PDB file of N, CA and C in Angstrom:
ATOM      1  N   UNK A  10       0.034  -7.684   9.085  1.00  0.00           N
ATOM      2  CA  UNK A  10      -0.577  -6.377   9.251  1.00  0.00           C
ATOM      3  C   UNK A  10      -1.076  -5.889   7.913  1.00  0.00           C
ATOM      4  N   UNK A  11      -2.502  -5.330   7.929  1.00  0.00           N
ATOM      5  CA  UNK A  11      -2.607  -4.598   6.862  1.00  0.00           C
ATOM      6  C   UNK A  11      -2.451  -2.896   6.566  1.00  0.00           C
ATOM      7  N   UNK A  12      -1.341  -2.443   6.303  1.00  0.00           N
ATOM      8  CA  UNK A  12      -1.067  -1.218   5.975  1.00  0.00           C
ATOM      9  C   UNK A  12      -2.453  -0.247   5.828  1.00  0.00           C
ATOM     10  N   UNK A  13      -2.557   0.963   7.246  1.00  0.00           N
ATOM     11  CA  UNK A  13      -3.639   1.381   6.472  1.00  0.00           C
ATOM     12  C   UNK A  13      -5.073   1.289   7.248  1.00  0.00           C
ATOM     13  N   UNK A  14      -4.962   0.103   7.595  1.00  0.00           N
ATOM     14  CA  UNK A  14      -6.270  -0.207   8.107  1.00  0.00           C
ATOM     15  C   UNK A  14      -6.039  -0.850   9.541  1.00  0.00           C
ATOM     16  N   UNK A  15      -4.671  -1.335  10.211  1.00  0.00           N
ATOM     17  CA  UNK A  15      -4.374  -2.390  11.286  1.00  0.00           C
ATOM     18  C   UNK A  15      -3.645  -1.894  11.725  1.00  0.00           C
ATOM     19  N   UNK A  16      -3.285  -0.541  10.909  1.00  0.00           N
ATOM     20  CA  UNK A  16      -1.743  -0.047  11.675  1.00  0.00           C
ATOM     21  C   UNK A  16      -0.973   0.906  10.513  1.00  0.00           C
ATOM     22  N   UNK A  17       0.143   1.888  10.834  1.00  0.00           N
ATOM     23  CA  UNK A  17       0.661   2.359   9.645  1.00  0.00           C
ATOM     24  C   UNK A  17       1.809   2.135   9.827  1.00  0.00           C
ATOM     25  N   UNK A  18       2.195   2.097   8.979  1.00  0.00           N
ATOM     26  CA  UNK A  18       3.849   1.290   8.693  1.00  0.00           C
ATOM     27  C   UNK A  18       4.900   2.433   8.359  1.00  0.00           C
ATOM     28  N   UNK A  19       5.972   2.932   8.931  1.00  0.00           N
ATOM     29  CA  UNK A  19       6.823   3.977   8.549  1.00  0.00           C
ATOM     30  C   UNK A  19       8.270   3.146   8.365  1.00  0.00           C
ATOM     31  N   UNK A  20       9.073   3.988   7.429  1.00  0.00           N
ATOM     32  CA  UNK A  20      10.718   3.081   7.257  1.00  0.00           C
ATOM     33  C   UNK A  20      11.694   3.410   8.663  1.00  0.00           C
ATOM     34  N   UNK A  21      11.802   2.060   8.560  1.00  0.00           N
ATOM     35  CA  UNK A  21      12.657   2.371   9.891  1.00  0.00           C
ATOM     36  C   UNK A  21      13.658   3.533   9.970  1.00  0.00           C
ATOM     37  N   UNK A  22      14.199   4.298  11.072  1.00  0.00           N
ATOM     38  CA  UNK A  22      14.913   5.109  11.079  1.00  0.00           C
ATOM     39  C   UNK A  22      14.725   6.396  10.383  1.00  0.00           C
ATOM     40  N   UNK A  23      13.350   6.694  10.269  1.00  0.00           N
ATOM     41  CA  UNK A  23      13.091   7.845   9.405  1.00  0.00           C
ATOM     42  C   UNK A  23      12.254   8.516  10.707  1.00  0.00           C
ATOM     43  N   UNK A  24      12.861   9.203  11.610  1.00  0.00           N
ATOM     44  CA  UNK A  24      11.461  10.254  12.613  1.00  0.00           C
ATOM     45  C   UNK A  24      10.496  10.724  11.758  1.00  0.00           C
ATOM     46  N   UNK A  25      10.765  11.789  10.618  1.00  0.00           N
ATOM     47  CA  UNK A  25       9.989  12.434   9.904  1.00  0.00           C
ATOM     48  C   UNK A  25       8.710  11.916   9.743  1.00  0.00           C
ATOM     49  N   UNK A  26       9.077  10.975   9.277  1.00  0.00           N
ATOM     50  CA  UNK A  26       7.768   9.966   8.519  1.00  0.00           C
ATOM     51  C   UNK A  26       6.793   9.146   9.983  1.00  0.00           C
ATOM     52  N   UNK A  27       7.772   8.960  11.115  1.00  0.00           N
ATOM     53  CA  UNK A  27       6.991   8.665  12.309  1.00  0.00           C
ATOM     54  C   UNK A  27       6.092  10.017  12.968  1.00  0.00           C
ATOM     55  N   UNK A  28       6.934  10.642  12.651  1.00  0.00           N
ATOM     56  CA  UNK A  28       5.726  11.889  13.765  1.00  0.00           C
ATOM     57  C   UNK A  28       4.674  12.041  12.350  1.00  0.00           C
ATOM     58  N   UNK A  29       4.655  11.942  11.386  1.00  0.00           N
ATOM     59  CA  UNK A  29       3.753  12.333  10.342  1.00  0.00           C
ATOM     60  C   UNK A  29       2.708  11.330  10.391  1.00  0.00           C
ATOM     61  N   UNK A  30       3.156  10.378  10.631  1.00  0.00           N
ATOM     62  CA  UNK A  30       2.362   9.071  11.138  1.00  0.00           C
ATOM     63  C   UNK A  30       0.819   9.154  12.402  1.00  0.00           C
ATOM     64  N   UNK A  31       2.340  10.105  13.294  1.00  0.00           N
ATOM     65  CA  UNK A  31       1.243  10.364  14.533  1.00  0.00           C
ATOM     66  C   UNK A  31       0.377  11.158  14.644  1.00  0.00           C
ATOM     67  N   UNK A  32       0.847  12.220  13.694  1.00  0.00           N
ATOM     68  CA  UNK A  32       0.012  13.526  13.647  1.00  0.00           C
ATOM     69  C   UNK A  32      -1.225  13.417  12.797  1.00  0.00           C
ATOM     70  N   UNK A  33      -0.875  12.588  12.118  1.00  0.00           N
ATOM     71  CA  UNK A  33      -2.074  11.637  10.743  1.00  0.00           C
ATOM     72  C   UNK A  33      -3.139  11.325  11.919  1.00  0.00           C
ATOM     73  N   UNK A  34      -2.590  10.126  12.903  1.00  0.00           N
ATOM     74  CA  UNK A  34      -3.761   9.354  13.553  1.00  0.00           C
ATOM     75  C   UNK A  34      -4.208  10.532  14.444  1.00  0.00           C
ATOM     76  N   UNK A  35      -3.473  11.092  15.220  1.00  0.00           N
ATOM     77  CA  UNK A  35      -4.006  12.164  16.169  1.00  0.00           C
ATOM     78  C   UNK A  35      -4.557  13.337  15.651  1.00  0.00           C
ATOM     79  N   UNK A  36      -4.987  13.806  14.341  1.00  0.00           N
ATOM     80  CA  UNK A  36      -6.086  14.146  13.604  1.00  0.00           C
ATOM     81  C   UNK A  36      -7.259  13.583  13.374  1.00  0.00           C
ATOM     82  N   UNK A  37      -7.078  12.094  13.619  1.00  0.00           N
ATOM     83  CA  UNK A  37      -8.268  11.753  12.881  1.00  0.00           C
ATOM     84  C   UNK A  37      -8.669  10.387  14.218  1.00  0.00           C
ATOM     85  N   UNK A  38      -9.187  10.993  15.126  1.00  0.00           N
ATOM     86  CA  UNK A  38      -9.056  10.306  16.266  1.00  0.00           C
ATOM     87  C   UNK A  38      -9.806   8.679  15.968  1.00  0.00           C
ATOM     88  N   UNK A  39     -10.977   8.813  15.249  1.00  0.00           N
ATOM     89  CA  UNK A  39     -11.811   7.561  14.784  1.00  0.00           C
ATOM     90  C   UNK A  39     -11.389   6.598  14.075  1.00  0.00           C
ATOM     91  N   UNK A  40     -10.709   6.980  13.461  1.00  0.00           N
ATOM     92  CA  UNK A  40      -9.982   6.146  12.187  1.00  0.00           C
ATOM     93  C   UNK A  40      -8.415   5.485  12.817  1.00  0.00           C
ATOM     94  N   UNK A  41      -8.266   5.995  14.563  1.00  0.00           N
ATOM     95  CA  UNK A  41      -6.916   5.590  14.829  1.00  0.00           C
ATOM     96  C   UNK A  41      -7.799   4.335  15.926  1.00  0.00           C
ATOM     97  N   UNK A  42      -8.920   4.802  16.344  1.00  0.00           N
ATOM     98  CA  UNK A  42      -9.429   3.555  16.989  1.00  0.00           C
ATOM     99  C   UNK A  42     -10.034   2.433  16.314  1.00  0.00           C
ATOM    100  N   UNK A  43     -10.385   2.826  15.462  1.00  0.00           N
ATOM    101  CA  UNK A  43     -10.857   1.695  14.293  1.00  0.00           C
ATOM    102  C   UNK A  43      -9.502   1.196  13.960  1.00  0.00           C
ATOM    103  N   UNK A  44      -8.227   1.615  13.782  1.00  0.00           N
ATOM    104  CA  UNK A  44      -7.102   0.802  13.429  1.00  0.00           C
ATOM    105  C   UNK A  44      -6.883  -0.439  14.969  1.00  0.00           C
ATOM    106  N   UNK A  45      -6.661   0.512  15.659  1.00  0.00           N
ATOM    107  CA  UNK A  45      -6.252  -0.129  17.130  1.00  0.00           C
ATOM    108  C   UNK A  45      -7.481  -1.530  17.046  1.00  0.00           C
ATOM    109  N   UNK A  46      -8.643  -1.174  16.679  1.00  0.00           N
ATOM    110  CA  UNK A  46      -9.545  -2.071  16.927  1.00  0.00           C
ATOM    111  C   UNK A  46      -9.355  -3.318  16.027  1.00  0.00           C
ATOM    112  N   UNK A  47      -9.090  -2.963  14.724  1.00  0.00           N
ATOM    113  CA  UNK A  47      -8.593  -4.375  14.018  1.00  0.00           C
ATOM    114  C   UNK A  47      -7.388  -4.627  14.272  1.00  0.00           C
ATOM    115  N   UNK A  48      -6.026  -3.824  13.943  1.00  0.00           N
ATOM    116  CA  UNK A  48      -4.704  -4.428  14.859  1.00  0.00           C
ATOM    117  C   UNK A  48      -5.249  -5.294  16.105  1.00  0.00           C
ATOM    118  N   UNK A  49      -6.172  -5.115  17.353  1.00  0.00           N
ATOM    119  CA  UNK A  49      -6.211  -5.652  18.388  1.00  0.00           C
ATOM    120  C   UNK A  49      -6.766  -7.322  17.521  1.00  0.00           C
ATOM    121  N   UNK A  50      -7.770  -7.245  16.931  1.00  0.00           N
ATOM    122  CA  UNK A  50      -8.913  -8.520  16.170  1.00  0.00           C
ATOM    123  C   UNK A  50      -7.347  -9.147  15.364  1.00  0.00           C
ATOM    124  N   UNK A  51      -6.354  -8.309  14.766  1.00  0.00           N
ATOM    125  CA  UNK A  51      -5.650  -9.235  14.037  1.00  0.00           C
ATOM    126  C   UNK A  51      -4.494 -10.466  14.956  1.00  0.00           C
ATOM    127  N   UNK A  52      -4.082  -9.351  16.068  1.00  0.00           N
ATOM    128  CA  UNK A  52      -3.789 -10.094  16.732  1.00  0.00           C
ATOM    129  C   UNK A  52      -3.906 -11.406  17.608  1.00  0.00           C
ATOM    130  N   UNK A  53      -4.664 -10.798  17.803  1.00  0.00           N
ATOM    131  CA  UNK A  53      -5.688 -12.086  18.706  1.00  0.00           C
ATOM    132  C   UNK A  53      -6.765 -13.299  17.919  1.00  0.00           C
ATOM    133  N   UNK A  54      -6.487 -13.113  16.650  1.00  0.00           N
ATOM    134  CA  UNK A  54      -6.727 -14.198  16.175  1.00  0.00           C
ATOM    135  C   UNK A  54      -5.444 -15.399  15.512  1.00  0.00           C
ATOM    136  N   UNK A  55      -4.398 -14.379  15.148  1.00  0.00           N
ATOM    137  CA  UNK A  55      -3.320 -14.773  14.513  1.00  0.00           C
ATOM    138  C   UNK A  55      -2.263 -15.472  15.415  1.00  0.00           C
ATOM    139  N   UNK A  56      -2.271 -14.769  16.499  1.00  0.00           N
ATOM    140  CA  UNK A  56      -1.507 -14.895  17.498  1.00  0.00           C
ATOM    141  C   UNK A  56      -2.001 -15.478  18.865  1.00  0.00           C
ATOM    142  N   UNK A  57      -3.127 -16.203  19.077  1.00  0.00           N
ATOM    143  CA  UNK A  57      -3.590 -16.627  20.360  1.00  0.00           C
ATOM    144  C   UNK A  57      -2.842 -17.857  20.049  1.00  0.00           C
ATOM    145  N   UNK A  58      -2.695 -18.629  21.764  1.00  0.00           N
ATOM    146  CA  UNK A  58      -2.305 -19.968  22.368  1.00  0.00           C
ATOM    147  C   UNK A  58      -2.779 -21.283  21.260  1.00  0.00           C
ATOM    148  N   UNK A  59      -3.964 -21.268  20.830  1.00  0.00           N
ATOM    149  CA  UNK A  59      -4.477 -22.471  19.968  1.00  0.00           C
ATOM    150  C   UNK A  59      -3.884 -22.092  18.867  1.00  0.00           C
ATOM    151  N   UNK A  60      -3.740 -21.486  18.100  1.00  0.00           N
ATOM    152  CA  UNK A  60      -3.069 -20.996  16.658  1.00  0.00           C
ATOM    153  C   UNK A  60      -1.759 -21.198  16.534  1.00  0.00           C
ATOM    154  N   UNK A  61      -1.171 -20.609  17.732  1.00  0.00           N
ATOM    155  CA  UNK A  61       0.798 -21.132  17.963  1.00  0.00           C
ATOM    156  C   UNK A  61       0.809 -22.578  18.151  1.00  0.00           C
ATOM    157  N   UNK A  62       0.024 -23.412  18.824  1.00  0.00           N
ATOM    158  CA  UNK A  62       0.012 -24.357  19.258  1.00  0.00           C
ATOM    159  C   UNK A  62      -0.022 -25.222  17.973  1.00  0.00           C
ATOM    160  N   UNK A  63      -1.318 -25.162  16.968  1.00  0.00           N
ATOM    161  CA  UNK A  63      -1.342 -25.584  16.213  1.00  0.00           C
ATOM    162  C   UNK A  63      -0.449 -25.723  14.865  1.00  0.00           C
ATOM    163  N   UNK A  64       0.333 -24.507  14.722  1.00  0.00           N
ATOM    164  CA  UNK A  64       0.895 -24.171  13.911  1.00  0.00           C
ATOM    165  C   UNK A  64       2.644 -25.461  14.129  1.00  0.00           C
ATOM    166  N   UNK A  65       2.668 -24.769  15.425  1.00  0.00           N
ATOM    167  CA  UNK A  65       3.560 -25.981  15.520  1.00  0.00           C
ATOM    168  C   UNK A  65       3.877 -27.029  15.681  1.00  0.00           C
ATOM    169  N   UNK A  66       2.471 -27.650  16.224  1.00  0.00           N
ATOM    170  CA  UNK A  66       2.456 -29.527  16.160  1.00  0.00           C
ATOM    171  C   UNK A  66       2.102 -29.910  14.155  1.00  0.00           C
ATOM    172  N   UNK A  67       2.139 -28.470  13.689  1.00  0.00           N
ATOM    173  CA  UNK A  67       2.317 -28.929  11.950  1.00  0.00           C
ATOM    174  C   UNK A  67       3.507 -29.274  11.360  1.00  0.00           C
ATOM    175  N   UNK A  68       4.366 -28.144  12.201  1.00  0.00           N
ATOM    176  CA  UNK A  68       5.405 -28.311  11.572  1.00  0.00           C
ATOM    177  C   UNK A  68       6.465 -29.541  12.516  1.00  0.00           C
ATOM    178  N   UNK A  69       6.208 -30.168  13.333  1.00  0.00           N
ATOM    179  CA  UNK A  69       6.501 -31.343  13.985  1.00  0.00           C
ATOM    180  C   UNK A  69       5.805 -32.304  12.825  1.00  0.00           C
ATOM    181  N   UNK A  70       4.658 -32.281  12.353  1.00  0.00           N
ATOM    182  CA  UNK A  70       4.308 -33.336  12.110  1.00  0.00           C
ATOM    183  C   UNK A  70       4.657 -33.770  10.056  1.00  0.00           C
ATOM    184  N   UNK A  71       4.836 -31.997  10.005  1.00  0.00           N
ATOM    185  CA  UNK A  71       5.671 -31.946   8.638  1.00  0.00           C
ATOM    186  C   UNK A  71       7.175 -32.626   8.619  1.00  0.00           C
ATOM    187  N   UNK A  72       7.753 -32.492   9.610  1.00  0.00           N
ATOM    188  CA  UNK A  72       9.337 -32.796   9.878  1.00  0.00           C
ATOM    189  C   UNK A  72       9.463 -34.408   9.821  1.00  0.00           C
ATOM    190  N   UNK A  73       8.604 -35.207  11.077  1.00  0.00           N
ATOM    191  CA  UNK A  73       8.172 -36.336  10.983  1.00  0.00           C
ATOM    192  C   UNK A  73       8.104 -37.255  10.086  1.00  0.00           C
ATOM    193  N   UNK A  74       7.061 -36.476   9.420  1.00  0.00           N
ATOM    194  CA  UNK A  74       6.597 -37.419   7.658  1.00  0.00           C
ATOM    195  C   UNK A  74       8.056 -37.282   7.003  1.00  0.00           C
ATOM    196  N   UNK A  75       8.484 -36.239   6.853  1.00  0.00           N
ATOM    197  CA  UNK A  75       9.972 -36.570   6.044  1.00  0.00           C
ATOM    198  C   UNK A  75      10.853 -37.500   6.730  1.00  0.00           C
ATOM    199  N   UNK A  76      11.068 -37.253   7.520  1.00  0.00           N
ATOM    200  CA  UNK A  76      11.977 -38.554   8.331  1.00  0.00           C
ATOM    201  C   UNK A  76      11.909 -40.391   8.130  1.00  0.00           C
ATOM    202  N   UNK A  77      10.233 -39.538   8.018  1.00  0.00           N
ATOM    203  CA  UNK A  77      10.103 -41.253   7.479  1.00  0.00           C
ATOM    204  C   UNK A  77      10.489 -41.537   6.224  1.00  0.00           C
ATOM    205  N   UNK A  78      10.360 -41.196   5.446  1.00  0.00           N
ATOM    206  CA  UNK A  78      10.816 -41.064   3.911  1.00  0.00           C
ATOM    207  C   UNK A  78      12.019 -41.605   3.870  1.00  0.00           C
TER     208      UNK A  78
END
């Protein structure tokens, strides 16, 4: 995630800082859909079926090569 631009990041267990969060985006209605809109683009590139898929026949194929060793 990029802080800011994909999403806003508050410390866990702090309400304060969450409703300040919300009241931030729900002021500024454009700038919370433009987040939603890249959060949605980050996701779905990072996180689709071919990307998991790939990621992990790497690390199968990283594990592999050592074995042989």
């Amino acid at each position: 995630m990029d802080p800011g631009k994909s999403g806003l990041l508050v410390p866990k267990q702090d309400p304060d800082a969450l409703a300040d969060a919300i009241i931030q985006l729900l002021a500024d209605p454009e700038k919370a859909k433009a987040m939603g809109r890249r959060g949605r683009e980050l996701v779905e590139t990072k996180y689709n079926w071919k990307t998991i898929v790939r990621q992990v026949l790497d690390i199968y194929k990283e594990v592999l090569a050592k074995k042989k060793k």
